[in-house]
Tab-separated table of C-alpha atoms in Angstrom:
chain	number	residue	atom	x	y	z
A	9	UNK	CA	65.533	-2.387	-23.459
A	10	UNK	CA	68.122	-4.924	-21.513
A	11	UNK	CA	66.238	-7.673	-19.483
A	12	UNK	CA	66.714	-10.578	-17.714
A	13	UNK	CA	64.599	-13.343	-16.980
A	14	UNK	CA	64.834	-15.185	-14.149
A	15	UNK	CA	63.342	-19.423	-13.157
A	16	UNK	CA	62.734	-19.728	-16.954
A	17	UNK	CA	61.740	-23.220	-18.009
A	18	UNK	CA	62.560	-25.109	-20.768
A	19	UNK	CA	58.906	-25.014	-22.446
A	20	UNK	CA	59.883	-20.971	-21.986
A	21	UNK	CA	62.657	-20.600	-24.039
A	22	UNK	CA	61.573	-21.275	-27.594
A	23	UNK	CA	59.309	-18.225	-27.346
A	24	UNK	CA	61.616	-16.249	-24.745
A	25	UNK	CA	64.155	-16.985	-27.970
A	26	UNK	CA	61.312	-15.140	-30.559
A	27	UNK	CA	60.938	-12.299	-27.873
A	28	UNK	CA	64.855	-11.462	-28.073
A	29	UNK	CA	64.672	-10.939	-32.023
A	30	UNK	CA	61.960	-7.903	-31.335
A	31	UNK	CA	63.507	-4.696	-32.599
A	32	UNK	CA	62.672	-3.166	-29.237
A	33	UNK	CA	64.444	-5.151	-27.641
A	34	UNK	CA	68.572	-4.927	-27.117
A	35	UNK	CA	68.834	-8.018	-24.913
A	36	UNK	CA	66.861	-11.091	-23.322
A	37	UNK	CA	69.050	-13.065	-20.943
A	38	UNK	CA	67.242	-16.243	-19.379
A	39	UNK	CA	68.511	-17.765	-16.213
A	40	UNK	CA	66.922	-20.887	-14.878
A	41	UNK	CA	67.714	-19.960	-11.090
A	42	UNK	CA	64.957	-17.873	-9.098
A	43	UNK	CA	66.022	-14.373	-8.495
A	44	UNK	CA	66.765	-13.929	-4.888
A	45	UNK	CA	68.997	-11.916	-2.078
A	46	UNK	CA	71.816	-14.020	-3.476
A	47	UNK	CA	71.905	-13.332	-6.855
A	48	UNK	CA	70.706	-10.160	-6.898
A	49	UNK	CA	73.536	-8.945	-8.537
A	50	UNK	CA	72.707	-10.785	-11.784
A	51	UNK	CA	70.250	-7.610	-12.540
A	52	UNK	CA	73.301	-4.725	-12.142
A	53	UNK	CA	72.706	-3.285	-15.675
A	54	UNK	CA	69.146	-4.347	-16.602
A	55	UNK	CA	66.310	-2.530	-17.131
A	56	UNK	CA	63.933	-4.889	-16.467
A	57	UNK	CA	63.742	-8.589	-14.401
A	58	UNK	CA	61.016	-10.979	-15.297
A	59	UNK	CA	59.986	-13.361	-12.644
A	60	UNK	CA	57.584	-16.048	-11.489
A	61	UNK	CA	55.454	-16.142	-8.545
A	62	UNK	CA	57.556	-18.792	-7.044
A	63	UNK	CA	59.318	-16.530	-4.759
A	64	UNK	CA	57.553	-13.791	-2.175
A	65	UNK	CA	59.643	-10.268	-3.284
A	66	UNK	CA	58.782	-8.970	-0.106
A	67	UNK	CA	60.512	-5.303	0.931
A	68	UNK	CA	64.074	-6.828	2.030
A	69	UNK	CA	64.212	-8.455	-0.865
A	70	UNK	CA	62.413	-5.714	-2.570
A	71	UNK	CA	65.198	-3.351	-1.121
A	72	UNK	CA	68.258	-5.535	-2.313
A	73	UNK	CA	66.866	-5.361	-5.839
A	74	UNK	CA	66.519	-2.193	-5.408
A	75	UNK	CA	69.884	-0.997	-4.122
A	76	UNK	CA	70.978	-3.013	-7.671
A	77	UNK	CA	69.508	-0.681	-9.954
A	78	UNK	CA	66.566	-2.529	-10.310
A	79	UNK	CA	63.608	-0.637	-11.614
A	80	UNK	CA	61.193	-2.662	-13.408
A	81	UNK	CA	59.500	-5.912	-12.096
A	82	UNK	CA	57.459	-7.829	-14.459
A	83	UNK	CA	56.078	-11.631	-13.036
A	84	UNK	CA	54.835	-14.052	-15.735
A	85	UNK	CA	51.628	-14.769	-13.872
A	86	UNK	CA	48.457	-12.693	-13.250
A	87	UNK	CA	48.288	-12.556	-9.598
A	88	UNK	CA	50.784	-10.267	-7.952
A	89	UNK	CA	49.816	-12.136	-4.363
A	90	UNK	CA	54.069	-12.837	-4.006
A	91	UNK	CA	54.973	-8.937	-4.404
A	92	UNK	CA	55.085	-6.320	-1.629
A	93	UNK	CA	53.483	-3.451	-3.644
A	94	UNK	CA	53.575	-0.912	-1.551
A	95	UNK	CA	56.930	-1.925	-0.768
A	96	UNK	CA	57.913	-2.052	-4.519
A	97	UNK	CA	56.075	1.710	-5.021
A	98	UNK	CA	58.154	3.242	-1.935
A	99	UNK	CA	61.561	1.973	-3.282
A	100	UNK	CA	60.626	2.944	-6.814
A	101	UNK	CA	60.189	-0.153	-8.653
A	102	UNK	CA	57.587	-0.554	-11.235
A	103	UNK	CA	55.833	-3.661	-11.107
A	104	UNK	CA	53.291	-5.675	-13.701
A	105	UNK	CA	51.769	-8.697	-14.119
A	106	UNK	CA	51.395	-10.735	-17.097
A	107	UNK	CA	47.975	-12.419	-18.952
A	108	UNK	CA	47.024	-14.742	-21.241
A	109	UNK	CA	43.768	-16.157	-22.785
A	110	UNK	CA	41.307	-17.379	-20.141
A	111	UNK	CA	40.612	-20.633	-22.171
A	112	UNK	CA	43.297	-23.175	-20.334
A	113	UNK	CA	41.630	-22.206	-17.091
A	114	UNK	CA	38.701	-22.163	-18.353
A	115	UNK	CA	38.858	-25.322	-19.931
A	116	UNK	CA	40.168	-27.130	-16.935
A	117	UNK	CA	37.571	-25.916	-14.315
A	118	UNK	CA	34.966	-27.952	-16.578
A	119	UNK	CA	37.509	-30.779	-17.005
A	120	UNK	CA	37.455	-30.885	-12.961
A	121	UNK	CA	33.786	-30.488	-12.346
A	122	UNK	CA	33.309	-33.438	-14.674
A	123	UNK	CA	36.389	-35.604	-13.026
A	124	UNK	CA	34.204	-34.937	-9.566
A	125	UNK	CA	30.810	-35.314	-10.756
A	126	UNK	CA	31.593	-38.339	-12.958
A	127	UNK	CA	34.247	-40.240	-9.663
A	128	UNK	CA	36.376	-40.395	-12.355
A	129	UNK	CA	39.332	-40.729	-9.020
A	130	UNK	CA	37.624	-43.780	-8.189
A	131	UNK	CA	37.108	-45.168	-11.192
A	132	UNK	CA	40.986	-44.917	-11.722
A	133	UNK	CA	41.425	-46.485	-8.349
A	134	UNK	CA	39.538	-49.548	-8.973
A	135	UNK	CA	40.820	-50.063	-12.104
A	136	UNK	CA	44.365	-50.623	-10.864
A	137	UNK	CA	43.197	-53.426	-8.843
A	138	UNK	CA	40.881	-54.754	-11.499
A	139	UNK	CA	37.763	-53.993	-10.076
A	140	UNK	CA	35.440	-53.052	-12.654
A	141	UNK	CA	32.368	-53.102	-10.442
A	142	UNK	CA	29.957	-50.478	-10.457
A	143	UNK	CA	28.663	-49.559	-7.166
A	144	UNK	CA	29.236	-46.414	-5.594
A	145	UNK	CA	30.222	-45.007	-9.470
A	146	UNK	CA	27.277	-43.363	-9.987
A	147	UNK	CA	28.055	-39.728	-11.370
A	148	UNK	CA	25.303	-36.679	-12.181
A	149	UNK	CA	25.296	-34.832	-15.671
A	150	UNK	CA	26.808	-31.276	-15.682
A	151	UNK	CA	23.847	-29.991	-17.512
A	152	UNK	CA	20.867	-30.751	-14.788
A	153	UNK	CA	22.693	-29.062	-12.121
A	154	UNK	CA	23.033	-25.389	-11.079
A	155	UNK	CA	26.621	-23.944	-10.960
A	156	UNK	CA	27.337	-20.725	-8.803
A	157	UNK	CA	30.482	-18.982	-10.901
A	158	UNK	CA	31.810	-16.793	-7.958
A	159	UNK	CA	33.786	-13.660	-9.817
A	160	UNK	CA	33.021	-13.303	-13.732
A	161	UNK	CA	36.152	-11.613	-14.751
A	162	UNK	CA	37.837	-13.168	-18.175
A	163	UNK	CA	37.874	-16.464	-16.585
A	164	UNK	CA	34.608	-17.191	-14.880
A	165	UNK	CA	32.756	-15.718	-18.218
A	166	UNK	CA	34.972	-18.276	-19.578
A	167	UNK	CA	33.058	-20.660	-17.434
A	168	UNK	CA	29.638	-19.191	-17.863
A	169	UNK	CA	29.987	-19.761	-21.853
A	170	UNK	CA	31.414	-23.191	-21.615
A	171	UNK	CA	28.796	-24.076	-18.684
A	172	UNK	CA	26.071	-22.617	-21.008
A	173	UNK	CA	26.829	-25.615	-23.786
A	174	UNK	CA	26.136	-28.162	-21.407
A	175	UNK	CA	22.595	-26.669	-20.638
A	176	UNK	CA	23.032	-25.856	-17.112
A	177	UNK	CA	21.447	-23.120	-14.599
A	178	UNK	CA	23.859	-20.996	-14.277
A	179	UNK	CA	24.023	-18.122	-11.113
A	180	UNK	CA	26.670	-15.592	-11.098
A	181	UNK	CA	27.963	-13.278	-8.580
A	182	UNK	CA	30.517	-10.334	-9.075
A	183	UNK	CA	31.247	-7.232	-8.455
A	184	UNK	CA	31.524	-6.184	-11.749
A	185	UNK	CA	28.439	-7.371	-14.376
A	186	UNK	CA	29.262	-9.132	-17.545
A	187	UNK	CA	26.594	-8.833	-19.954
A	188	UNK	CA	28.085	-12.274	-21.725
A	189	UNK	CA	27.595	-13.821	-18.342
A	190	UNK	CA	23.829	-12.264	-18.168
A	191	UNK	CA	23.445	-13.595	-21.500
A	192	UNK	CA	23.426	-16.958	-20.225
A	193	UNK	CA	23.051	-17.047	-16.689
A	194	UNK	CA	21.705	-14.866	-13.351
A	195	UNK	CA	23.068	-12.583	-10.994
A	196	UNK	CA	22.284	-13.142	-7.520
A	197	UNK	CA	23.387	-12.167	-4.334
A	198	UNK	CA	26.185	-14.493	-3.063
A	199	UNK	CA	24.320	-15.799	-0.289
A	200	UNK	CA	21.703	-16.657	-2.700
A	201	UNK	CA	24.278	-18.816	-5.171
A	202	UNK	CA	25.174	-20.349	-2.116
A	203	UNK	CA	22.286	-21.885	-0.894
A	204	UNK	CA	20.784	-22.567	-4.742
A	205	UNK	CA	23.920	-24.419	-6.292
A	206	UNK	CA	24.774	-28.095	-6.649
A	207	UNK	CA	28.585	-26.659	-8.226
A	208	UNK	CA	30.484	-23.385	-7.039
A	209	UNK	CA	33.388	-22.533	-8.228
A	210	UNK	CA	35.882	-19.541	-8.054
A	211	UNK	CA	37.378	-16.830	-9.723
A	212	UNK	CA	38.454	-14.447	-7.551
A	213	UNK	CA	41.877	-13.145	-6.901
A	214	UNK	CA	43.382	-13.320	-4.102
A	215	UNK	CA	42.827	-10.304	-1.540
A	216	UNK	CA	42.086	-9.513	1.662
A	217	UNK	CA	38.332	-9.458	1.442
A	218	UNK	CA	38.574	-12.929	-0.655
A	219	UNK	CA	40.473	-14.241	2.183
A	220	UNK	CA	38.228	-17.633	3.590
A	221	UNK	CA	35.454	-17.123	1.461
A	222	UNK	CA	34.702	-20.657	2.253
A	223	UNK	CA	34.634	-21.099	5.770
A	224	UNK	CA	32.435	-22.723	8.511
A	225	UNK	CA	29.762	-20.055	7.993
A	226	UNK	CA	29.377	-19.740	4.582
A	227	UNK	CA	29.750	-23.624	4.196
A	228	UNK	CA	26.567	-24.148	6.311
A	229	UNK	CA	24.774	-21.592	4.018
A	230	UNK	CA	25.572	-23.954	1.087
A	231	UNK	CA	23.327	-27.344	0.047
A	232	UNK	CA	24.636	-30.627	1.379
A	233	UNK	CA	26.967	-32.355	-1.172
A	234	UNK	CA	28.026	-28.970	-2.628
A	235	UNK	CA	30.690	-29.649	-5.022
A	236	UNK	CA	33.298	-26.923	-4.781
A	237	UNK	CA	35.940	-26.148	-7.342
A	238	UNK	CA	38.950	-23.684	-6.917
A	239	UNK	CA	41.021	-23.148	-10.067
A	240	UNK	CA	42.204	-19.571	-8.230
A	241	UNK	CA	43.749	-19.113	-5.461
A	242	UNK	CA	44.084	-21.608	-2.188
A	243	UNK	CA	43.464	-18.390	0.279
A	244	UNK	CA	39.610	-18.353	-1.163
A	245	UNK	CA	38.926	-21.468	1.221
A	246	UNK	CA	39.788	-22.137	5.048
A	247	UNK	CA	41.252	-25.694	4.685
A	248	UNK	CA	39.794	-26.749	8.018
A	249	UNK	CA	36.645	-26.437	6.663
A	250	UNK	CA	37.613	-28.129	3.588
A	251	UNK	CA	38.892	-31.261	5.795
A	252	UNK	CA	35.554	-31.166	8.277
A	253	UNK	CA	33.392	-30.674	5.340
A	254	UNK	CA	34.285	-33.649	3.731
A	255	UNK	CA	34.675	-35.762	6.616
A	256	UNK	CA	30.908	-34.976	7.603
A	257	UNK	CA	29.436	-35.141	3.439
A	258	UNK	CA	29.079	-31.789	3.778
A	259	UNK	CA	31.106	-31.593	1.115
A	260	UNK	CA	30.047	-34.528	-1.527
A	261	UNK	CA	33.371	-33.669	-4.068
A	262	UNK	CA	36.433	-30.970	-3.879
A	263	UNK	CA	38.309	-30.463	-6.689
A	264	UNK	CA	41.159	-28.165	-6.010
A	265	UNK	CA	43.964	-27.070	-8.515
A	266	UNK	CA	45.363	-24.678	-5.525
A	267	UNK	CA	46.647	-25.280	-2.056
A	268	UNK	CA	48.326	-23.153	1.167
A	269	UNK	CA	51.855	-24.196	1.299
A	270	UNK	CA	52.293	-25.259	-2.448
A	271	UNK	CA	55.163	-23.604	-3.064
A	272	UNK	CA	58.328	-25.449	-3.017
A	273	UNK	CA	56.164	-28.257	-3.236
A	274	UNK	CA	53.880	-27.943	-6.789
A	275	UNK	CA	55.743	-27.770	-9.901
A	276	UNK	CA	58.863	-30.027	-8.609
A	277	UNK	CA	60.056	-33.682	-8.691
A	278	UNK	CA	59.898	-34.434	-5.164
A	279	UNK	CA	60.839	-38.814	-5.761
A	280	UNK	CA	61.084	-40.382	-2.400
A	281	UNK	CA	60.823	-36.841	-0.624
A	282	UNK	CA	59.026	-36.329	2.523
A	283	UNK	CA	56.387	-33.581	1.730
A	284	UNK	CA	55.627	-31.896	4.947
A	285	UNK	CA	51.891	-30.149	4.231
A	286	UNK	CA	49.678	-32.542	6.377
A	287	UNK	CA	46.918	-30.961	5.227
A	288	UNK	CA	47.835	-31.636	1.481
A	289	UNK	CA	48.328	-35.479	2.582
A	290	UNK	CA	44.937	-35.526	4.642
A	291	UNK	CA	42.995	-34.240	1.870
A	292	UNK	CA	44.094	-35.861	-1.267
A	293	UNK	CA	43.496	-39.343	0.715
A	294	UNK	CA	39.889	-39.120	0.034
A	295	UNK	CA	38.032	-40.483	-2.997
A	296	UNK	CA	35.615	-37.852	-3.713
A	297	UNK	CA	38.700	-35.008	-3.410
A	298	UNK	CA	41.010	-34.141	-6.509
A	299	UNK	CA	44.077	-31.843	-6.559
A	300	UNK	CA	46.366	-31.437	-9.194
A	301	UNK	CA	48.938	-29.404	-8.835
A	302	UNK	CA	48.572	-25.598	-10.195
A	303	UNK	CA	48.372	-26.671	-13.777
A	304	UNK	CA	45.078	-25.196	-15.250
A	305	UNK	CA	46.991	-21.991	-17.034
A	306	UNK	CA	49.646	-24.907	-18.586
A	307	UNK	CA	49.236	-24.885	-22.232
A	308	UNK	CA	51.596	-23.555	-25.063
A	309	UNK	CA	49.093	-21.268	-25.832
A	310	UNK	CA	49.197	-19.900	-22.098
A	311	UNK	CA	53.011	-19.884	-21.322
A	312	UNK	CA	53.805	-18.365	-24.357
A	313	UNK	CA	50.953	-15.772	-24.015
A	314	UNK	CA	52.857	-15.090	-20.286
A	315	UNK	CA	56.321	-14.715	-21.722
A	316	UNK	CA	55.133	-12.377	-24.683
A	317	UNK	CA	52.969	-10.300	-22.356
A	318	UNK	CA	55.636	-10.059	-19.990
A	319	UNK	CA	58.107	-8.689	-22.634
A	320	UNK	CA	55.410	-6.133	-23.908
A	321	UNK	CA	55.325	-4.979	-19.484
A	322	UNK	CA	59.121	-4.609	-19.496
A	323	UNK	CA	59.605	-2.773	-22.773
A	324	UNK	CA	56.582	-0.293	-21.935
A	325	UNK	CA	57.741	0.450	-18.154
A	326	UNK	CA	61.462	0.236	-18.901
């Protein structure tokens, strides 16, 4: 199997390096650039291209691949949300995501529920100004709260078992049951989770049902000073409502590793750069709202997980 990987970074290569000594596999070229319409000649002879889900492969760009000799698509991330499918099936290109362990996300959706519930934000703030006052500091514990876990896949079981160590209620909605996550918490319907948590958070992917999950509706369903965590995807939650809920204290924290209009934004050096996402600007202004910038999968563990996994898709499809 010939591949070629495409915006490979360097904490990628020392394990893309261990993937090209597999016996099945003939040849792993890395290329730092994105794969798009321009250089989609750098896959002529390839069996397989392994992307990221920086770039939207919709069905022109689909097509160019395609009239390349391009066959297999593999992207280093779990959600396929930046591939035409359909498009891909018609023009006969396999596609597959990649997975890793849900720890690092799991891990870092309790890192930000404690970060809001703790104003760890403000404490920062004053602290650069030498204000060690503390007024308006005054955080909750994790464990005498109840936390809705919205989609109990890998990673919000993840959640349920980490939540479970700090003692608190945990409610649980999903379409599919986990018995781990009955073991420690309750399935209820979602309007139910909504108007009985203190914490939600999400782990959903991103589809067209999912779309606006929170919205004006379903915010009003929820208790006042919901804290609302999104480790998933930004399409989960209308960011109108996001802005309006926390400028009434509808909304008491947001922590938000996700937003619309990330890309080409998240995961660069921008320096003295104007970033034009208003929303983005508007929202991270506030003290009781954190957003970091689509790092809960980053760990070694996790990006070399991706690369291997993404290996295994290409040598299986190709």
């Amino acid at each position: 199997m010939r591949a070629v990987a495409f915006d490979v970074r360097p904490d990628e290569q020392d394990e893309f390096a261990r993937q090209a000594e597999r016996t099945d596999v003939d040849e792993l070229v890395c290329r730092a650039e994105p794969l798009t319409a321009e250089n989609a000649s750098e896959v002529d002879g390839f069996d397989a291209a392994l992307v990221i889900g920086m770039v939207t492969y919709d069905e022109a760009l689909l097509s160019v691949l395609a009239a390349h000799g391009l066959r297999v698509l593999v992207t280093r991330t779990i959600g396929m949300d930046h591939i035409d499918l359909d498009a891909a099936r018609r023009l006969g290109i396999s596609v597959s995501n990649s997975s890793y362990a849900p720890d690092s996300v799991a891990d870092f959706t309790l890192m930000l529920m404690l970060v809001a519930l703790r104003k760890y934000k403000q404490m920062v703030y004053r602290q650069n100004v030498n204000d060690f006052s503390l007024p308006g500091l005054m955080g909750r514990t994790l464990g005498s709260l109840t936390v809705g876990i919205v989609g109990t896949g890998a990673i919000g079981s993840a959640v349920a078992r980490r939540l479970a160590g700090f003692g608190s209620t945990i409610l649980a909605y999903g379409h599919h049951e986990s018995d781990a996550v009955r073991s420690v918490g309750t399935y209820v319907p979602l309007e139910e989770l909504y108007r009985r948590s203190d914490v939600i958070t999400y782990h959903v992917p991103s589809t067209p049902e999912n779309e606006n999950m929170v919205c004006d509706e379903t915010l009003a369903q929820m208790r006042d000073g919901v804290v609302l965590v999104n480790t998933a995807r930004a399409s989960l939650m209308d960011v109108n409502t996001l802005i309006s809920g926390i400028e009434c204290g509808k909304i008491g924290a947001l922590a938000m590793d996700v937003f619309a209009g990330e890309d080409g934004i998240y995961h660069k050096a921008h320096g003295v750069d104007i970033i034009a996402n208003r929303d983005m600007a508007y929202l991270r202004q506030f003290p009781n709202t954190v957003l970091t910038q689509h790092v809960a999968f980053y760990t070694q563990e996790a990006v070399n997980e991706m690369v291997s996994h993404a290996v295994d898709a290409a040598v299986r499809l190709a």
